[in-house]
mmCIF file of C-alpha atoms in Angstrom:
data_model
loop_
_atom_site.group_PDB
_atom_site.id
_atom_site.type_symbol
_atom_site.label_atom_id
_atom_site.label_comp_id
_atom_site.label_asym_id
_atom_site.label_seq_id
_atom_site.Cartn_x
_atom_site.Cartn_y
_atom_site.Cartn_z
ATOM 1 C CA UNK A 1 -13.701 -32.929 -89.373
ATOM 2 C CA UNK A 2 -10.648 -34.299 -87.700
ATOM 3 C CA UNK A 3 -11.177 -36.433 -84.411
ATOM 4 C CA UNK A 4 -10.674 -34.342 -80.926
ATOM 5 C CA UNK A 5 -7.461 -35.104 -78.527
ATOM 6 C CA UNK A 6 -10.295 -37.149 -76.227
ATOM 7 C CA UNK A 7 -11.578 -38.938 -78.787
ATOM 8 C CA UNK A 8 -8.203 -40.210 -80.026
ATOM 9 C CA UNK A 9 -7.251 -41.109 -76.296
ATOM 10 C CA UNK A 10 -10.752 -43.229 -75.850
ATOM 11 C CA UNK A 11 -9.620 -45.428 -79.099
ATOM 12 C CA UNK A 12 -6.081 -45.939 -77.692
ATOM 13 C CA UNK A 13 -7.625 -46.856 -74.417
ATOM 14 C CA UNK A 14 -9.735 -49.379 -75.517
ATOM 15 C CA UNK A 15 -6.900 -50.772 -77.073
ATOM 16 C CA UNK A 16 -6.187 -49.125 -80.537
ATOM 17 C CA UNK A 17 -2.457 -48.361 -79.772
ATOM 18 C CA UNK A 18 -2.217 -47.314 -83.503
ATOM 19 C CA UNK A 19 -4.002 -44.186 -82.682
ATOM 20 C CA UNK A 20 -1.414 -42.951 -80.941
ATOM 21 C CA UNK A 21 0.363 -41.841 -83.527
ATOM 22 C CA UNK A 22 -2.401 -39.640 -84.283
ATOM 23 C CA UNK A 23 -1.721 -37.820 -81.110
ATOM 24 C CA UNK A 24 2.140 -37.737 -81.912
ATOM 25 C CA UNK A 25 1.720 -36.268 -85.305
ATOM 26 C CA UNK A 26 -0.575 -33.558 -83.834
ATOM 27 C CA UNK A 27 1.493 -32.496 -80.764
ATOM 28 C CA UNK A 28 5.154 -32.980 -81.709
ATOM 29 C CA UNK A 29 5.977 -29.640 -83.494
ATOM 30 C CA UNK A 30 4.896 -27.395 -80.970
ATOM 31 C CA UNK A 31 6.426 -30.001 -78.176
ATOM 32 C CA UNK A 32 9.731 -30.079 -80.012
ATOM 33 C CA UNK A 33 9.795 -25.973 -80.027
ATOM 34 C CA UNK A 34 9.359 -26.257 -76.185
ATOM 35 C CA UNK A 35 12.070 -28.895 -75.897
ATOM 36 C CA UNK A 36 14.445 -27.019 -78.193
ATOM 37 C CA UNK A 37 13.867 -23.790 -76.056
ATOM 38 C CA UNK A 38 14.748 -25.735 -73.065
ATOM 39 C CA UNK A 39 17.750 -27.892 -74.002
ATOM 40 C CA UNK A 40 18.960 -25.741 -76.958
ATOM 41 C CA UNK A 41 20.212 -28.822 -78.788
ATOM 42 C CA UNK A 42 18.016 -30.712 -81.702
ATOM 43 C CA UNK A 43 19.521 -34.238 -80.607
ATOM 44 C CA UNK A 44 18.591 -34.183 -76.767
ATOM 45 C CA UNK A 45 15.649 -32.229 -77.440
ATOM 46 C CA UNK A 46 14.324 -34.929 -79.738
ATOM 47 C CA UNK A 47 15.458 -37.641 -77.181
ATOM 48 C CA UNK A 48 13.979 -36.183 -74.458
ATOM 49 C CA UNK A 49 10.618 -35.948 -76.546
ATOM 50 C CA UNK A 50 10.613 -39.471 -77.490
ATOM 51 C CA UNK A 51 10.697 -40.115 -73.688
ATOM 52 C CA UNK A 52 7.903 -37.681 -73.260
ATOM 53 C CA UNK A 53 5.559 -39.376 -75.361
ATOM 54 C CA UNK A 54 6.580 -42.664 -74.461
ATOM 55 C CA UNK A 55 5.763 -41.788 -70.715
ATOM 56 C CA UNK A 56 2.688 -40.089 -71.814
ATOM 57 C CA UNK A 57 1.266 -43.312 -73.423
ATOM 58 C CA UNK A 58 1.884 -45.370 -69.892
ATOM 59 C CA UNK A 59 0.432 -42.572 -68.087
ATOM 60 C CA UNK A 60 -2.793 -42.063 -70.125
ATOM 61 C CA UNK A 61 -5.103 -44.196 -68.460
ATOM 62 C CA UNK A 62 -4.429 -41.383 -65.405
ATOM 63 C CA UNK A 63 -4.959 -38.472 -67.848
ATOM 64 C CA UNK A 64 -8.246 -36.624 -66.790
ATOM 65 C CA UNK A 65 -10.533 -36.382 -69.830
ATOM 66 C CA UNK A 66 -11.453 -32.905 -68.197
ATOM 67 C CA UNK A 67 -8.194 -31.275 -68.759
ATOM 68 C CA UNK A 68 -6.723 -30.386 -72.183
ATOM 69 C CA UNK A 69 -4.483 -33.173 -73.292
ATOM 70 C CA UNK A 70 -1.503 -30.489 -74.553
ATOM 71 C CA UNK A 71 -1.514 -28.919 -71.383
ATOM 72 C CA UNK A 72 -1.127 -32.557 -69.718
ATOM 73 C CA UNK A 73 1.596 -33.315 -72.093
ATOM 74 C CA UNK A 74 3.597 -30.301 -71.773
ATOM 75 C CA UNK A 75 3.904 -30.884 -68.049
ATOM 76 C CA UNK A 76 5.634 -34.190 -68.836
ATOM 77 C CA UNK A 77 7.820 -32.758 -71.602
ATOM 78 C CA UNK A 78 8.721 -29.702 -69.340
ATOM 79 C CA UNK A 79 9.522 -32.584 -66.488
ATOM 80 C CA UNK A 80 11.872 -34.390 -69.056
ATOM 81 C CA UNK A 81 13.459 -31.397 -70.641
ATOM 82 C CA UNK A 82 14.373 -30.344 -67.226
ATOM 83 C CA UNK A 83 15.902 -33.555 -65.798
ATOM 84 C CA UNK A 84 17.773 -33.780 -69.221
ATOM 85 C CA UNK A 85 19.354 -30.513 -68.616
ATOM 86 C CA UNK A 86 20.090 -31.240 -64.618
ATOM 87 C CA UNK A 87 21.563 -34.767 -65.864
ATOM 88 C CA UNK A 88 23.973 -32.363 -68.429
ATOM 89 C CA UNK A 89 25.047 -30.366 -65.709
ATOM 90 C CA UNK A 90 22.930 -27.351 -66.098
ATOM 91 C CA UNK A 91 20.251 -26.924 -63.754
ATOM 92 C CA UNK A 92 16.721 -25.192 -65.065
ATOM 93 C CA UNK A 93 16.917 -21.785 -63.481
ATOM 94 C CA UNK A 94 17.471 -18.135 -63.440
ATOM 95 C CA UNK A 95 21.222 -17.402 -65.189
ATOM 96 C CA UNK A 96 23.391 -15.100 -62.867
ATOM 97 C CA UNK A 97 23.950 -12.739 -65.544
ATOM 98 C CA UNK A 98 20.881 -10.739 -65.958
ATOM 99 C CA UNK A 99 22.467 -7.650 -67.222
ATOM 100 C CA UNK A 100 19.956 -7.456 -70.091
ATOM 101 C CA UNK A 101 17.322 -7.401 -67.499
ATOM 102 C CA UNK A 102 18.776 -4.467 -65.494
ATOM 103 C CA UNK A 103 19.398 -2.675 -68.740
ATOM 104 C CA UNK A 104 15.849 -2.844 -69.958
ATOM 105 C CA UNK A 105 14.546 -1.465 -66.719
ATOM 106 C CA UNK A 106 16.533 1.107 -66.714
ATOM 107 C CA UNK A 107 16.290 2.367 -70.286
ATOM 108 C CA UNK A 108 13.584 4.549 -70.698
ATOM 109 C CA UNK A 109 10.616 3.675 -73.521
ATOM 110 C CA UNK A 110 11.910 6.332 -75.799
ATOM 111 C CA UNK A 111 14.779 6.255 -78.322
ATOM 112 C CA UNK A 112 13.997 3.256 -79.874
ATOM 113 C CA UNK A 113 16.125 2.975 -83.345
ATOM 114 C CA UNK A 114 14.449 3.476 -86.767
ATOM 115 C CA UNK A 115 13.587 0.136 -87.985
ATOM 116 C CA UNK A 116 11.269 -1.893 -89.377
ATOM 117 C CA UNK A 117 9.158 -4.067 -87.000
ATOM 118 C CA UNK A 118 7.718 -6.100 -89.644
ATOM 119 C CA UNK A 119 10.786 -6.702 -91.865
ATOM 120 C CA UNK A 120 12.034 -10.645 -92.163
ATOM 121 C CA UNK A 121 15.499 -8.915 -90.631
ATOM 122 C CA UNK A 122 13.465 -8.381 -87.377
ATOM 123 C CA UNK A 123 11.885 -11.524 -87.258
ATOM 124 C CA UNK A 124 15.283 -13.199 -87.792
ATOM 125 C CA UNK A 125 16.730 -11.009 -84.882
ATOM 126 C CA UNK A 126 13.971 -12.123 -82.824
ATOM 127 C CA UNK A 127 14.512 -15.416 -83.471
ATOM 128 C CA UNK A 128 18.296 -15.527 -83.393
ATOM 129 C CA UNK A 129 17.789 -13.772 -79.827
ATOM 130 C CA UNK A 130 14.977 -16.345 -78.311
ATOM 131 C CA UNK A 131 17.245 -18.944 -79.099
ATOM 132 C CA UNK A 132 20.091 -17.516 -77.104
ATOM 133 C CA UNK A 133 17.588 -16.757 -74.032
ATOM 134 C CA UNK A 134 18.355 -19.119 -71.187
ATOM 135 C CA UNK A 135 16.020 -21.831 -70.586
ATOM 136 C CA UNK A 136 14.024 -21.019 -67.570
ATOM 137 C CA UNK A 137 12.649 -17.903 -69.779
ATOM 138 C CA UNK A 138 12.778 -19.463 -73.270
ATOM 139 C CA UNK A 139 10.238 -21.711 -71.867
ATOM 140 C CA UNK A 140 7.736 -19.529 -70.565
ATOM 141 C CA UNK A 141 7.969 -17.033 -73.411
ATOM 142 C CA UNK A 142 7.165 -20.214 -75.568
ATOM 143 C CA UNK A 143 4.144 -21.515 -73.497
ATOM 144 C CA UNK A 144 2.745 -18.527 -73.676
ATOM 145 C CA UNK A 145 3.619 -17.202 -77.287
ATOM 146 C CA UNK A 146 3.723 -20.345 -79.217
ATOM 147 C CA UNK A 147 1.690 -22.712 -77.006
ATOM 148 C CA UNK A 148 -0.875 -19.703 -76.059
ATOM 149 C CA UNK A 149 -1.170 -20.832 -72.805
ATOM 150 C CA UNK A 150 -2.724 -18.436 -69.732
ATOM 151 C CA UNK A 151 -0.758 -17.800 -66.958
ATOM 152 C CA UNK A 152 -2.860 -20.692 -65.101
ATOM 153 C CA UNK A 153 -2.068 -23.265 -67.555
ATOM 154 C CA UNK A 154 1.689 -22.466 -67.367
ATOM 155 C CA UNK A 155 1.307 -22.733 -63.430
ATOM 156 C CA UNK A 156 0.213 -26.640 -64.072
ATOM 157 C CA UNK A 157 2.888 -26.953 -66.739
ATOM 158 C CA UNK A 158 5.862 -25.777 -64.796
ATOM 159 C CA UNK A 159 4.550 -26.235 -61.424
ATOM 160 C CA UNK A 160 5.794 -22.708 -60.365
ATOM 161 C CA UNK A 161 3.630 -20.645 -58.354
ATOM 162 C CA UNK A 162 1.343 -18.207 -60.001
ATOM 163 C CA UNK A 163 3.426 -14.784 -58.866
ATOM 164 C CA UNK A 164 6.729 -16.751 -59.959
ATOM 165 C CA UNK A 165 5.098 -17.417 -63.599
ATOM 166 C CA UNK A 166 4.092 -13.751 -64.151
ATOM 167 C CA UNK A 167 7.397 -12.222 -62.810
ATOM 168 C CA UNK A 168 9.466 -14.779 -65.104
ATOM 169 C CA UNK A 169 7.251 -13.545 -68.067
ATOM 170 C CA UNK A 170 8.054 -9.991 -67.637
ATOM 171 C CA UNK A 171 11.612 -10.723 -66.939
ATOM 172 C CA UNK A 172 11.679 -12.466 -70.129
ATOM 173 C CA UNK A 173 9.687 -10.472 -72.131
ATOM 174 C CA UNK A 174 12.184 -7.233 -71.100
ATOM 175 C CA UNK A 175 14.967 -8.926 -71.340
ATOM 176 C CA UNK A 176 14.526 -10.114 -74.995
ATOM 177 C CA UNK A 177 13.334 -6.268 -75.905
ATOM 178 C CA UNK A 178 16.713 -5.273 -74.611
ATOM 179 C CA UNK A 179 18.719 -7.961 -76.553
ATOM 180 C CA UNK A 180 16.674 -7.342 -79.898
ATOM 181 C CA UNK A 181 17.236 -3.431 -79.508
ATOM 182 C CA UNK A 182 20.918 -3.667 -78.513
ATOM 183 C CA UNK A 183 21.221 -5.475 -81.846
ATOM 184 C CA UNK A 184 19.389 -3.208 -83.965
ATOM 185 C CA UNK A 185 20.874 -0.105 -82.896
ATOM 186 C CA UNK A 186 24.471 -2.648 -83.722
ATOM 187 C CA UNK A 187 23.259 -2.966 -86.891
ATOM 188 C CA UNK A 188 22.252 0.723 -87.721
ATOM 189 C CA UNK A 189 25.745 1.776 -86.144
ATOM 190 C CA UNK A 190 27.672 -0.496 -88.747
ATOM 191 C CA UNK A 191 25.514 0.638 -91.548
ATOM 192 C CA UNK A 192 26.247 4.392 -90.366
ATOM 193 C CA UNK A 193 30.030 3.785 -90.309
ATOM 194 C CA UNK A 194 29.755 1.682 -94.075
ATOM 195 C CA UNK A 195 27.914 4.863 -95.259
ATOM 196 C CA UNK A 196 30.553 7.090 -94.052
ATOM 197 C CA UNK A 197 33.347 4.862 -95.398
ATOM 198 C CA UNK A 198 31.519 5.053 -98.798
ATOM 199 C CA UNK A 199 31.146 8.664 -98.526
ATOM 200 C CA UNK A 200 34.956 9.287 -97.593
ATOM 201 C CA UNK B 1 5.280 13.782 -68.491
ATOM 202 C CA UNK B 2 5.007 10.389 -66.920
ATOM 203 C CA UNK B 3 5.137 7.462 -69.138
ATOM 204 C CA UNK B 4 3.494 4.172 -69.185
ATOM 205 C CA UNK B 5 5.355 1.421 -67.441
ATOM 206 C CA UNK B 6 6.419 -1.742 -69.144
ATOM 207 C CA UNK B 7 3.742 -3.548 -66.870
ATOM 208 C CA UNK B 8 1.039 -1.523 -68.321
ATOM 209 C CA UNK B 9 1.979 -1.697 -71.910
ATOM 210 C CA UNK B 10 1.863 -5.750 -71.681
ATOM 211 C CA UNK B 11 -1.378 -5.360 -69.777
ATOM 212 C CA UNK B 12 -2.562 -3.721 -72.604
ATOM 213 C CA UNK B 13 -0.952 -6.096 -75.034
ATOM 214 C CA UNK B 14 -2.275 -9.201 -73.253
ATOM 215 C CA UNK B 15 -5.872 -7.665 -72.866
ATOM 216 C CA UNK B 16 -5.671 -7.875 -69.213
ATOM 217 C CA UNK B 17 -6.849 -4.301 -68.443
ATOM 218 C CA UNK B 18 -10.254 -3.166 -67.441
ATOM 219 C CA UNK B 19 -11.959 -0.713 -69.645
ATOM 220 C CA UNK B 20 -12.036 2.244 -67.452
ATOM 221 C CA UNK B 21 -7.746 1.568 -67.048
ATOM 222 C CA UNK B 22 -7.870 0.742 -70.889
ATOM 223 C CA UNK B 23 -9.225 4.180 -71.779
ATOM 224 C CA UNK B 24 -6.735 5.951 -69.486
ATOM 225 C CA UNK B 25 -3.681 4.443 -71.246
ATOM 226 C CA UNK B 26 -5.165 5.127 -74.224
ATOM 227 C CA UNK B 27 -5.664 8.668 -73.705
ATOM 228 C CA UNK B 28 -2.118 8.821 -72.648
ATOM 229 C CA UNK B 29 -0.859 6.936 -75.941
ATOM 230 C CA UNK B 30 -3.018 9.614 -77.949
ATOM 231 C CA UNK B 31 -0.486 12.431 -76.744
ATOM 232 C CA UNK B 32 2.839 10.514 -76.040
ATOM 233 C CA UNK B 33 5.063 9.402 -79.170
ATOM 234 C CA UNK B 34 7.602 7.655 -77.053
ATOM 235 C CA UNK B 35 5.148 5.293 -75.174
ATOM 236 C CA UNK B 36 3.156 4.835 -78.682
ATOM 237 C CA UNK B 37 7.044 3.586 -79.957
ATOM 238 C CA UNK B 38 7.618 1.265 -77.050
ATOM 239 C CA UNK B 39 3.724 -0.167 -77.727
ATOM 240 C CA UNK B 40 4.791 -0.487 -81.322
ATOM 241 C CA UNK B 41 7.824 -2.373 -80.256
ATOM 242 C CA UNK B 42 6.411 -4.700 -77.785
ATOM 243 C CA UNK B 43 3.557 -5.496 -80.091
ATOM 244 C CA UNK B 44 6.114 -6.370 -82.697
ATOM 245 C CA UNK B 45 8.095 -8.372 -80.809
ATOM 246 C CA UNK B 46 4.852 -10.511 -79.499
ATOM 247 C CA UNK B 47 3.429 -10.856 -83.030
ATOM 248 C CA UNK B 48 7.163 -11.992 -83.726
ATOM 249 C CA UNK B 49 7.219 -14.821 -81.248
ATOM 250 C CA UNK B 50 3.805 -15.598 -82.369
ATOM 251 C CA UNK B 51 5.303 -16.440 -85.624
ATOM 252 C CA UNK B 52 8.056 -17.934 -85.064
ATOM 253 C CA UNK B 53 8.068 -21.353 -87.125
ATOM 254 C CA UNK B 54 7.565 -24.321 -85.077
ATOM 255 C CA UNK B 55 10.616 -27.094 -84.643
ATOM 256 C CA UNK B 56 10.285 -30.144 -86.019
ATOM 257 C CA UNK B 57 11.761 -33.401 -85.141
ATOM 258 C CA UNK B 58 13.005 -35.697 -87.848
ATOM 259 C CA UNK B 59 10.367 -36.981 -90.370
ATOM 260 C CA UNK B 60 10.602 -40.872 -89.153
ATOM 261 C CA UNK B 61 10.027 -39.313 -85.713
ATOM 262 C CA UNK B 62 6.349 -40.443 -85.004
ATOM 263 C CA UNK B 63 7.393 -44.187 -86.471
ATOM 264 C CA UNK B 64 10.418 -44.540 -83.904
ATOM 265 C CA UNK B 65 7.779 -43.747 -80.897
ATOM 266 C CA UNK B 66 5.191 -45.980 -82.001
ATOM 267 C CA UNK B 67 8.153 -48.714 -82.110
ATOM 268 C CA UNK B 68 8.970 -47.796 -78.599
ATOM 269 C CA UNK B 69 5.163 -48.150 -77.702
ATOM 270 C CA UNK B 70 5.131 -51.286 -79.277
ATOM 271 C CA UNK B 71 8.148 -53.036 -77.129
ATOM 272 C CA UNK B 72 6.546 -51.671 -73.949
ATOM 273 C CA UNK B 73 3.358 -53.203 -74.740
ATOM 274 C CA UNK B 74 4.819 -56.639 -75.412
ATOM 275 C CA UNK B 75 7.379 -56.116 -72.394
ATOM 276 C CA UNK B 76 3.999 -54.864 -70.252
ATOM 277 C CA UNK B 77 1.886 -57.910 -71.803
ATOM 278 C CA UNK B 78 4.235 -60.089 -69.387
ATOM 279 C CA UNK B 79 4.053 -57.773 -66.673
ATOM 280 C CA UNK B 80 0.333 -57.444 -66.494
ATOM 281 C CA UNK B 81 -0.229 -61.404 -67.079
ATOM 282 C CA UNK B 82 2.173 -61.466 -63.703
ATOM 283 C CA UNK B 83 -0.129 -58.715 -62.051
ATOM 284 C CA UNK B 84 -3.014 -60.605 -62.622
ATOM 285 C CA UNK B 85 -1.972 -64.052 -62.085
ATOM 286 C CA UNK B 86 1.532 -63.874 -60.254
ATOM 287 C CA UNK B 87 0.116 -64.157 -56.497
ATOM 288 C CA UNK B 88 -1.999 -67.678 -57.681
ATOM 289 C CA UNK B 89 1.005 -69.115 -59.663
ATOM 290 C CA UNK B 90 3.377 -68.349 -56.787
ATOM 291 C CA UNK B 91 0.896 -70.037 -54.354
ATOM 292 C CA UNK B 92 0.277 -72.965 -56.235
ATOM 293 C CA UNK B 93 3.709 -73.717 -57.424
ATOM 294 C CA UNK B 94 4.903 -73.142 -53.428
ATOM 295 C CA UNK B 95 2.050 -75.213 -52.441
ATOM 296 C CA UNK B 96 3.152 -77.985 -55.210
ATOM 297 C CA UNK B 97 6.934 -77.618 -53.983
ATOM 298 C CA UNK B 98 5.969 -78.374 -50.312
ATOM 299 C CA UNK B 99 3.359 -81.039 -51.196
ATOM 300 C CA UNK B 100 6.206 -82.837 -53.146
ATOM 301 C CA UNK B 101 8.627 -82.601 -50.317
ATOM 302 C CA UNK B 102 6.200 -84.250 -47.979
ATOM 303 C CA UNK B 103 4.902 -86.947 -50.198
ATOM 304 C CA UNK B 104 8.196 -88.287 -50.974
ATOM 305 C CA UNK B 105 9.210 -88.627 -47.218
ATOM 306 C CA UNK B 106 10.123 -92.238 -45.792
ATOM 307 C CA UNK B 107 7.360 -91.990 -43.141
ATOM 308 C CA UNK B 108 4.864 -91.067 -45.769
ATOM 309 C CA UNK B 109 5.723 -93.697 -48.315
ATOM 310 C CA UNK B 110 5.322 -96.322 -45.311
ATOM 311 C CA UNK B 111 1.910 -95.282 -44.628
ATOM 312 C CA UNK B 112 0.665 -94.609 -48.374
ATOM 313 C CA UNK B 113 -1.249 -97.520 -48.608
ATOM 314 C CA UNK B 114 -2.849 -97.260 -45.325
ATOM 315 C CA UNK B 115 -4.086 -93.742 -46.205
ATOM 316 C CA UNK B 116 -5.399 -94.668 -49.544
ATOM 317 C CA UNK B 117 -7.654 -96.995 -47.886
ATOM 318 C CA UNK B 118 -9.264 -93.864 -46.045
ATOM 319 C CA UNK B 119 -12.277 -91.817 -47.188
ATOM 320 C CA UNK B 120 -11.373 -88.938 -49.318
ATOM 321 C CA UNK B 121 -12.160 -86.410 -46.565
ATOM 322 C CA UNK B 122 -10.131 -87.922 -44.337
ATOM 323 C CA UNK B 123 -6.949 -88.339 -46.471
ATOM 324 C CA UNK B 124 -5.798 -84.453 -46.089
ATOM 325 C CA UNK B 125 -6.155 -84.724 -42.186
ATOM 326 C CA UNK B 126 -3.989 -88.458 -42.393
ATOM 327 C CA UNK B 127 -1.672 -86.579 -44.699
ATOM 328 C CA UNK B 128 -1.275 -83.535 -42.401
ATOM 329 C CA UNK B 129 -0.532 -85.900 -39.635
ATOM 330 C CA UNK B 130 1.799 -88.312 -40.959
ATOM 331 C CA UNK B 131 3.870 -85.198 -42.405
ATOM 332 C CA UNK B 132 3.718 -83.770 -39.049
ATOM 333 C CA UNK B 133 4.688 -87.130 -37.348
ATOM 334 C CA UNK B 134 7.644 -87.610 -39.965
ATOM 335 C CA UNK B 135 8.691 -83.968 -38.896
ATOM 336 C CA UNK B 136 8.920 -84.799 -35.448
ATOM 337 C CA UNK B 137 11.038 -87.885 -36.198
ATOM 338 C CA UNK B 138 13.208 -85.930 -38.438
ATOM 339 C CA UNK B 139 14.178 -83.482 -35.664
ATOM 340 C CA UNK B 140 14.287 -86.356 -32.821
ATOM 341 C CA UNK B 141 17.142 -88.006 -35.297
ATOM 342 C CA UNK B 142 18.665 -84.725 -35.908
ATOM 343 C CA UNK B 143 19.230 -84.584 -31.789
ATOM 344 C CA UNK B 144 16.467 -81.720 -31.431
ATOM 345 C CA UNK B 145 13.131 -81.915 -29.816
ATOM 346 C CA UNK B 146 9.619 -80.935 -30.741
ATOM 347 C CA UNK B 147 6.157 -81.483 -29.283
ATOM 348 C CA UNK B 148 3.788 -83.905 -31.370
ATOM 349 C CA UNK B 149 0.904 -81.699 -32.306
ATOM 350 C CA UNK B 150 -0.194 -84.145 -34.881
ATOM 351 C CA UNK B 151 -4.287 -84.444 -34.421
ATOM 352 C CA UNK B 152 -6.992 -84.115 -36.496
ATOM 353 C CA UNK B 153 -8.032 -81.142 -35.140
ATOM 354 C CA UNK B 154 -4.518 -79.413 -36.012
ATOM 355 C CA UNK B 155 -4.945 -80.854 -39.287
ATOM 356 C CA UNK B 156 -8.299 -78.712 -39.887
ATOM 357 C CA UNK B 157 -6.213 -75.805 -38.786
ATOM 358 C CA UNK B 158 -3.820 -76.618 -41.593
ATOM 359 C CA UNK B 159 -6.750 -76.755 -44.242
ATOM 360 C CA UNK B 160 -8.471 -73.653 -42.857
ATOM 361 C CA UNK B 161 -4.692 -71.565 -42.979
ATOM 362 C CA UNK B 162 -4.490 -72.875 -46.494
ATOM 363 C CA UNK B 163 -7.920 -71.987 -47.680
ATOM 364 C CA UNK B 164 -7.579 -68.261 -45.892
ATOM 365 C CA UNK B 165 -4.186 -67.773 -48.350
ATOM 366 C CA UNK B 166 -5.881 -68.190 -51.057
ATOM 367 C CA UNK B 167 -8.813 -66.309 -50.530
ATOM 368 C CA UNK B 168 -6.329 -63.390 -49.062
ATOM 369 C CA UNK B 169 -5.059 -63.944 -52.894
ATOM 370 C CA UNK B 170 -8.184 -63.497 -54.441
ATOM 371 C CA UNK B 171 -9.095 -60.613 -52.211
ATOM 372 C CA UNK B 172 -6.075 -58.751 -53.437
ATOM 373 C CA UNK B 173 -6.082 -59.449 -56.808
ATOM 374 C CA UNK B 174 -10.273 -58.306 -56.862
ATOM 375 C CA UNK B 175 -10.553 -55.667 -54.328
ATOM 376 C CA UNK B 176 -7.024 -54.089 -53.603
ATOM 377 C CA UNK B 177 -6.268 -53.687 -56.943
ATOM 378 C CA UNK B 178 -9.386 -52.051 -57.699
ATOM 379 C CA UNK B 179 -9.064 -49.538 -55.104
ATOM 380 C CA UNK B 180 -5.123 -48.479 -55.888
ATOM 381 C CA UNK B 181 -6.109 -48.241 -59.537
ATOM 382 C CA UNK B 182 -4.071 -50.899 -61.144
ATOM 383 C CA UNK B 183 -5.887 -52.394 -63.874
ATOM 384 C CA UNK B 184 -5.480 -56.025 -64.103
#
């Protein structure tokens, strides 16, 4: 049976520094995904993640054992990535261009193009669109769907008020929906025109 | 027909509705194809988001982090030592320099033989008195004036002050740092 995070932390605090490698291996992929969603660049994300792991190690004696290590650590990752984004001159915030959101809110729930939602094409399309999502929305979507955190935990990680977290998640979902639908419509019309060309 | 709002659909997917509300929305979904289609789309998006492949850092990532940590530990061992013994070391060095400076003054040299004949408990007070006189003399030679305070009472004051400094240093190490949560 694998050791829990708490057991590993207790070993580290008792002086077994090498046990930290187990914690790193356990959390690096999910944390890297969060870093990638915010920084949109592999090298920057890896550097920020390294920094976050070192910071977490230094602060490990202040970690309260009642909390989840993952949530506590994601907060460090989130802060490091936000600072890195700031240094690159891109503030972590809401983009001004929210055309997708406006379109999504104005689109009635009907009229979705016919497409296989389970297809790998759909999966790829969602992946491409989430990669393009603004950091503020990408981070919230990742924390909710990949890290599977609840609203309260996202509040803890991001330091945002509960209302803002709920609102941002709602907007992120709507914008992703609209972006995916737009791409689906485009691909359907492209394939339609190809069929027409072949028929002619 | 009034359709379900996006908020309703998200709450339904996230399991955030109470049973009566869930039943009400369920009734609507049974009769509304458009809302069923929207629910299917949102469900597919949520599933797709959950199934997204995780991004992995480079294979040597853990090794690199651990190397950084070992470097930090070596650095912090020095820092740790300084935090633990720094004040004591500073006091010892400070008092040694002061002692050396006073011991090498001409006045001290002249009376050294005399002082060595004294009882051990008298030596330190005599040392203070001699040093104080030497200071007064130096100031006088330099054209200034200082009131000669040299006496055995003042000598004890000097000893008590030094003892208080040492006690404060110990207090700082043993008590204050405990409250401040600094590990020594």
